[in-house]
XYZ file of C-alpha atoms in Angstrom:
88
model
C 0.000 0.000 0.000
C 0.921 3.411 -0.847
C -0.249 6.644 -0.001
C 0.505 10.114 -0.391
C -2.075 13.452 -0.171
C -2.244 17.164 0.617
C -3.998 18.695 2.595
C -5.627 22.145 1.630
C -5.355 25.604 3.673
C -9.316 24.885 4.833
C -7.947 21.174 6.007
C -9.532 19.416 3.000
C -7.623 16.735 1.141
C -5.877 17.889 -1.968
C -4.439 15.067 -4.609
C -4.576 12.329 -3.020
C -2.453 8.613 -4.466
C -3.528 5.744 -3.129
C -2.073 2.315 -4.641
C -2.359 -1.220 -4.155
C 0.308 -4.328 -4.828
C 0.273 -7.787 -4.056
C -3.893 -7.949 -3.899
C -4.832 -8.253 -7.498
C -2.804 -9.347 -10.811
C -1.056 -5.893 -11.073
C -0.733 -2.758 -8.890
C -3.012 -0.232 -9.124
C -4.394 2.806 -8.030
C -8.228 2.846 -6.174
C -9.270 6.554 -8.015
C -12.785 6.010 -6.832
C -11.254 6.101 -3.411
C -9.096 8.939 -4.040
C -12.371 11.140 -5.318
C -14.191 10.049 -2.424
C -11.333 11.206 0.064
C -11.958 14.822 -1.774
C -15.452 14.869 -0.950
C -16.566 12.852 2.338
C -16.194 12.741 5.844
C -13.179 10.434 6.489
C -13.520 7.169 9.231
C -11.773 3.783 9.090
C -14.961 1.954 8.307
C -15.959 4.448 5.543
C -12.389 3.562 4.122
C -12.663 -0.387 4.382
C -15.902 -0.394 2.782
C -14.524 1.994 -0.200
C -11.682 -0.320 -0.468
C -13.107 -4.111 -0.635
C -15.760 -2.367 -3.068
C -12.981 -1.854 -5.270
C -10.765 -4.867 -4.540
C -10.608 -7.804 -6.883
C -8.719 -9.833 -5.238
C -8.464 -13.980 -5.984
C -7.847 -16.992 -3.522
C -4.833 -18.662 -4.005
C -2.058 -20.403 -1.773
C -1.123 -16.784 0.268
C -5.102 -16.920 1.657
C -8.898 -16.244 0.841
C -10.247 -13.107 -1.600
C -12.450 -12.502 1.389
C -9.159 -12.238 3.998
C -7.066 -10.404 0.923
C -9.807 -7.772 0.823
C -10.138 -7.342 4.848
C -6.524 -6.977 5.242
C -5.852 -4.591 2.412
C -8.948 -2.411 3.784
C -7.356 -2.545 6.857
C -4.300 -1.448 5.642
C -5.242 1.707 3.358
C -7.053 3.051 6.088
C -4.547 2.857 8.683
C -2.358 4.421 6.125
C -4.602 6.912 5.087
C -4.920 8.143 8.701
C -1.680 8.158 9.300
C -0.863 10.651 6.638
C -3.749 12.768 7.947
C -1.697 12.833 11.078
C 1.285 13.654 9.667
C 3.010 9.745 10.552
C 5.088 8.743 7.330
């Protein structure tokens, strides 16, 4: 997971990236997320949902499509806040 954003002088997000690897075939980045970030109130849960509704992800041998997309919410949105708090 990747993520980088700006944030506006009136505290909004500004250009937000968010990319995913290791989930689906290729990496790629969740733009439907990235709008939504512009435009919404921000929470973790608001984030996970945004994220497996965008997921593709397959079982194979490294665990279930259903685990893949809980774990990859999980992770964007911890990331996500973390940049909104500054962390790296």
């Amino acid at each position: 997971v990747a993520v980088s954003m700006d944030r506006s002088p009136d505290q909004r997000i500004s250009n937000p990236i968010i990319v995913i690897g290791s989930v689906e075939i290729n990496c790629r980045r969740l733009t439907e997320l990235e709008k939504h970030l512009q435009s919404d109130t921000i929470n973790l849960q608001t984030i996970q949902s945004a994220v497996a509704d965008q997921v593709q992800a397959h079982t194979d041998l490294l665990g279930s499509a259903e685990y893949k997309n809980y774990i990859t919410g999980q992770a964007v949105a911890e990331s996500v806040i973390s940049c909104l708090h500054g962390g790296a």
